[in-house]
Amino acid sequence: MTHFGYKLMSEEHGPKELVRNLQRAEQAGFDLAAISDHFSPWIEEQGHAPLAWSVLGALAQATSRIGLMTAVTCPIMRYHPAIIAQGAATIALLSDDRFTLGLGAGERLNEHVAGQGWPGIGERHERLSEAIDVIQGLLSGELSNYRGQYFSLDQAKLYDRPQRKVPVAVAAGGPEAARLAGRKGEGLVATEPKRELIEAFREAGGSGPCYAEVSLCWAETEAEAQQTAHRYFRWSVTGWPVQAELPTTRGFEAASRHITPEIVAQQVSCGPSAERHAESIAKYIEAGFDHIILTQVGPQQEEFIGFFERDLAPRLRR
């Protein structure tokens, strides 16, 4: 069975608006919601970056059924992994075990603000591997002392910890990260319909859910949707090697300056057609992803949620 989620883009909406959007998404029948955990928007037009963990506390109290997760939190620079474990346990308690912790290796845009620089990709993956060990050990109550190459714990204990351990899903853009998710996580998170990621995850022992984020832009016309997607989401076309390395919104503005609305529309399904959006989503389902998180680009969240409830969900769940 495929579950459908709603993406809370904290780069595009303020904290109160995020809460209102999720309440409406729960009413519309979404199964889960994922919130981005960033210190900065990608580009200035997006204009927001509230602290995801504060918003999650409000979301847990403002809803009663819908699943919650981070997609994703980076626990290697800006946060110490012990703090992430504490936050995850607290949100799980506030939400009555509706929370899944999504983790990833992060981007320089958000992590360099802590003043520790930005390491190469090899070190980032090493840091993530250690951080997962720390977080999983604290969440399970099996770890209090740890001394790794990058992180340490000294008599740490989570005093408010749910009886059901918080599940951890790990983001992957390639097979190596997918294998890490299979070895050390309970789920996989991806943004591309690559079957090989799921295969690597399963081969490494992963048996949990596979989440995929799918970007789309509903609007009354295709032209309007393309313009909206271009205004708020052109940064996404730059590709992960760029997205992981640029330090500022100015950098993303420069990197995306020559990207046209038509180019964005090649990656983001645009327009009012439920059939077109369903075809885009089907690529991920066919690849094997069983939890599909829909990202509506731009300010028309209420309109998109109504479209999902009225037109898209019946088609997807048929």
XYZ file of C-alpha atoms in Angstrom:
318
model
C 0.000 0.000 0.000
C 1.283 3.432 -0.926
C 1.110 6.220 1.648
C 0.950 9.849 0.561
C 2.603 12.699 2.403
C 2.593 16.484 2.335
C 5.847 18.467 2.400
C 6.044 21.414 4.757
C 8.553 23.668 3.016
C 9.912 25.747 5.873
C 11.868 27.809 3.332
C 8.630 29.093 1.759
C 6.287 29.536 4.740
C 6.414 31.021 8.229
C 5.744 28.939 11.361
C 2.075 29.795 11.825
C 1.341 29.190 8.165
C 3.068 25.796 8.351
C 0.792 24.789 11.224
C -2.321 25.933 9.363
C -1.239 24.104 6.225
C -0.717 20.867 8.116
C -4.096 21.063 9.825
C -5.701 21.379 6.416
C -3.547 18.549 5.008
C -4.658 16.251 7.816
C -8.298 17.071 7.069
C -7.688 16.329 3.378
C -6.499 12.793 4.135
C -2.733 12.947 3.800
C -1.091 10.071 5.676
C 2.045 11.890 6.785
C 3.864 15.206 6.591
C 7.569 15.962 6.310
C 9.206 19.249 7.257
C 12.504 20.557 5.909
C 15.064 21.473 8.580
C 17.081 24.404 7.231
C 18.738 27.517 8.633
C 18.340 29.396 5.350
C 16.055 29.423 2.322
C 17.654 28.344 -0.941
C 16.907 31.662 -2.658
C 15.702 35.016 -1.364
C 12.287 34.714 -3.036
C 11.384 31.885 -0.658
C 11.927 34.173 2.303
C 11.541 31.904 5.373
C 13.520 29.581 7.645
C 11.862 28.985 11.048
C 13.381 26.413 13.396
C 11.839 23.095 12.375
C 11.895 21.653 15.900
C 9.851 24.498 17.361
C 7.345 24.093 14.538
C 7.217 20.326 15.087
C 6.145 20.857 18.687
C 3.270 23.018 17.493
C 2.400 20.538 14.730
C 2.220 17.688 17.216
C -0.317 19.581 19.303
C -2.320 20.958 16.370
C -2.972 17.537 14.779
C -4.098 14.125 15.991
C -3.609 11.525 13.249
C -1.113 12.481 10.567
C 2.443 11.156 10.742
C 5.303 13.633 11.180
C 8.932 13.485 10.086
C 11.947 15.600 9.263
C 13.077 15.447 5.635
C 15.752 15.800 6.513
C 17.796 16.880 9.518
C 21.580 17.114 9.259
C 23.191 16.040 12.584
C 26.842 16.566 11.693
C 27.671 20.297 12.115
C 24.924 22.719 13.144
C 23.463 20.241 15.643
C 25.185 17.752 17.916
C 23.526 14.343 17.388
C 22.652 14.083 21.096
C 20.454 17.177 20.774
C 18.710 15.668 17.735
C 18.039 12.471 19.673
C 16.571 14.503 22.543
C 14.418 16.513 20.130
C 13.190 13.400 18.325
C 12.230 11.674 21.572
C 10.362 14.769 22.756
C 8.407 15.160 19.500
C 7.541 11.454 19.566
C 6.057 11.871 23.038
C 4.172 15.030 22.100
C 2.742 13.366 18.991
C 1.913 9.978 20.547
C 4.490 8.083 18.495
C 3.666 9.722 15.161
C 7.228 10.914 14.516
C 9.954 9.554 12.236
C 13.414 11.113 12.282
C 14.814 11.687 8.802
C 18.589 12.252 8.671
C 21.007 13.287 5.938
C 24.506 14.621 5.298
C 23.241 18.166 4.746
C 24.274 21.194 2.709
C 26.864 23.883 3.254
C 24.098 26.510 2.950
C 22.717 25.514 6.353
C 25.637 23.956 8.178
C 28.467 26.456 7.672
C 26.653 28.982 9.898
C 28.048 27.212 12.978
C 31.509 28.458 11.996
C 33.133 25.029 11.683
C 33.685 25.161 7.933
C 32.332 22.549 5.544
C 34.201 19.260 5.121
C 34.522 17.174 1.965
C 31.985 14.534 1.077
C 34.010 11.671 2.544
C 34.206 13.290 5.951
C 30.543 14.282 5.810
C 29.526 10.655 5.344
C 31.852 9.559 8.148
C 30.309 12.172 10.424
C 26.794 11.069 9.462
C 27.618 7.432 10.200
C 28.894 8.339 13.680
C 25.943 10.636 14.298
C 23.486 7.869 13.449
C 25.226 5.570 15.942
C 24.907 8.210 18.664
C 21.268 8.978 17.882
C 20.193 5.348 17.609
C 21.983 4.461 20.827
C 20.340 7.274 22.775
C 16.898 6.614 21.315
C 17.130 2.937 22.250
C 18.509 3.702 25.715
C 21.547 1.506 25.055
C 24.234 4.187 24.848
C 25.457 6.777 27.318
C 29.183 7.091 26.581
C 30.760 7.317 23.152
C 34.064 8.464 21.734
C 34.351 8.571 17.979
C 36.518 10.516 15.594
C 34.028 13.379 15.384
C 31.522 13.026 18.233
C 31.600 12.137 21.911
C 29.073 11.441 24.643
C 29.733 11.676 28.356
C 27.129 9.956 30.562
C 24.243 11.025 28.327
C 20.709 9.786 28.947
C 17.314 10.724 27.541
C 14.998 11.009 30.525
C 11.899 11.550 28.377
C 11.993 8.746 25.845
C 8.999 6.953 24.300
C 8.586 3.222 24.887
C 8.466 2.717 21.134
C 11.834 3.721 19.708
C 11.659 6.572 17.225
C 12.310 5.146 13.735
C 15.191 6.694 11.803
C 15.158 7.112 8.015
C 18.336 8.088 6.168
C 18.512 10.149 2.972
C 20.467 8.791 0.021
C 21.387 10.133 -3.391
C 23.576 7.172 -4.331
C 24.083 3.472 -3.516
C 26.728 4.064 -0.819
C 24.386 6.256 1.232
C 21.521 3.826 0.581
C 23.605 0.993 1.999
C 24.332 3.128 5.061
C 20.574 3.603 5.454
C 20.101 -0.150 5.228
C 22.784 -0.902 7.828
C 21.960 1.768 10.378
C 18.434 3.071 9.721
C 14.851 1.905 9.602
C 13.960 3.692 6.384
C 15.256 5.314 3.203
C 14.614 8.843 1.885
C 15.264 9.866 -1.748
C 14.330 12.562 -4.232
C 14.791 10.647 -7.489
C 12.914 7.569 -8.804
C 15.983 5.326 -8.719
C 15.208 1.658 -8.129
C 18.898 0.998 -7.468
C 18.690 3.035 -4.251
C 16.002 0.736 -2.887
C 17.943 -2.318 -4.038
C 21.083 -1.122 -2.239
C 19.031 -0.324 0.868
C 17.443 -3.788 0.910
C 20.699 -5.617 0.145
C 22.326 -3.919 3.159
C 19.566 -5.170 5.444
C 17.047 -2.347 5.180
C 13.494 -3.548 5.637
C 11.593 -0.370 6.489
C 9.651 2.158 4.420
C 11.122 3.941 1.405
C 10.208 7.628 1.224
C 10.418 9.736 -1.942
C 9.880 13.472 -2.290
C 8.093 14.458 -5.497
C 7.980 18.128 -6.496
C 4.997 19.504 -8.387
C 3.214 22.799 -8.853
C -0.550 23.009 -9.155
C -2.043 26.164 -10.645
C -5.074 27.015 -12.735
C -2.952 27.063 -15.895
C 0.265 25.360 -16.928
C 1.897 28.705 -17.718
C 1.117 30.061 -14.247
C 2.459 26.899 -12.633
C 5.680 27.099 -14.620
C 6.228 30.700 -13.584
C 5.596 29.857 -9.920
C 7.884 26.826 -10.030
C 10.598 28.924 -11.638
C 10.295 31.723 -9.087
C 10.502 29.494 -5.999
C 12.169 26.277 -7.135
C 14.680 27.002 -9.912
C 17.509 26.283 -7.467
C 16.518 22.586 -7.498
C 17.605 22.196 -11.129
C 21.242 22.923 -10.252
C 21.792 19.331 -9.081
C 22.987 17.861 -5.824
C 26.749 18.503 -6.310
C 25.918 22.216 -6.479
C 23.220 22.174 -3.797
C 25.531 20.580 -1.249
C 28.347 23.080 -1.733
C 27.064 26.648 -2.222
C 27.131 28.718 0.999
C 24.596 31.502 0.382
C 21.332 32.413 -1.328
C 23.396 34.715 -3.555
C 25.281 31.694 -4.824
C 22.068 29.885 -5.719
C 20.775 33.017 -7.430
C 23.889 33.100 -9.600
C 23.829 29.353 -10.279
C 20.177 29.440 -11.391
C 20.209 32.762 -13.263
C 20.039 31.178 -16.709
C 17.471 28.493 -15.840
C 14.165 29.094 -17.627
C 10.608 28.154 -16.567
C 10.599 25.520 -19.304
C 13.710 23.868 -17.859
C 12.195 23.797 -14.364
C 9.033 22.240 -15.807
C 11.099 19.310 -17.052
C 11.706 18.321 -13.423
C 8.619 19.738 -11.680
C 5.198 18.597 -12.882
C 3.259 21.808 -13.591
C -0.378 22.687 -14.203
C -3.962 21.805 -13.254
C -4.012 18.235 -14.632
C -4.407 15.454 -12.074
C -3.458 12.962 -14.763
C -0.143 14.692 -15.452
C 0.772 14.874 -11.765
C -0.259 11.243 -11.244
C 2.014 10.181 -14.118
C 4.942 11.977 -12.482
C 4.212 10.340 -9.134
C 3.800 6.906 -10.755
C 7.503 6.846 -11.692
C 8.399 6.749 -8.001
C 5.811 4.121 -7.146
C 7.017 1.951 -10.031
C 10.585 2.300 -8.724
C 9.402 0.797 -5.433
C 8.875 3.761 -3.118
C 5.938 3.171 -0.778
C 5.756 6.595 0.939
C 5.354 9.475 -1.520
C 5.809 13.007 -0.123
C 4.302 15.666 -2.380
C 5.942 19.096 -2.475
C 3.621 21.812 -3.776
C 5.870 24.646 -4.899
C 4.822 28.191 -4.087
C 2.158 29.959 -2.045
C -0.971 28.155 -3.300
C -1.011 25.545 -0.556
C -4.725 25.699 0.292
C -5.622 25.363 -3.386
C -3.257 22.416 -3.828
C -4.562 20.613 -0.760
C -8.095 20.988 -2.080
C -6.937 19.695 -5.471
C -5.309 16.687 -3.798
C -8.436 15.909 -1.788
C -10.838 16.379 -4.690
C -8.960 15.156 -7.775
C -5.499 13.736 -7.175
C -5.963 11.426 -4.164
C -8.894 9.498 -5.711
C -6.819 8.914 -8.836
C -3.725 7.859 -6.900
C -5.596 5.542 -4.546
C -7.787 3.960 -7.186
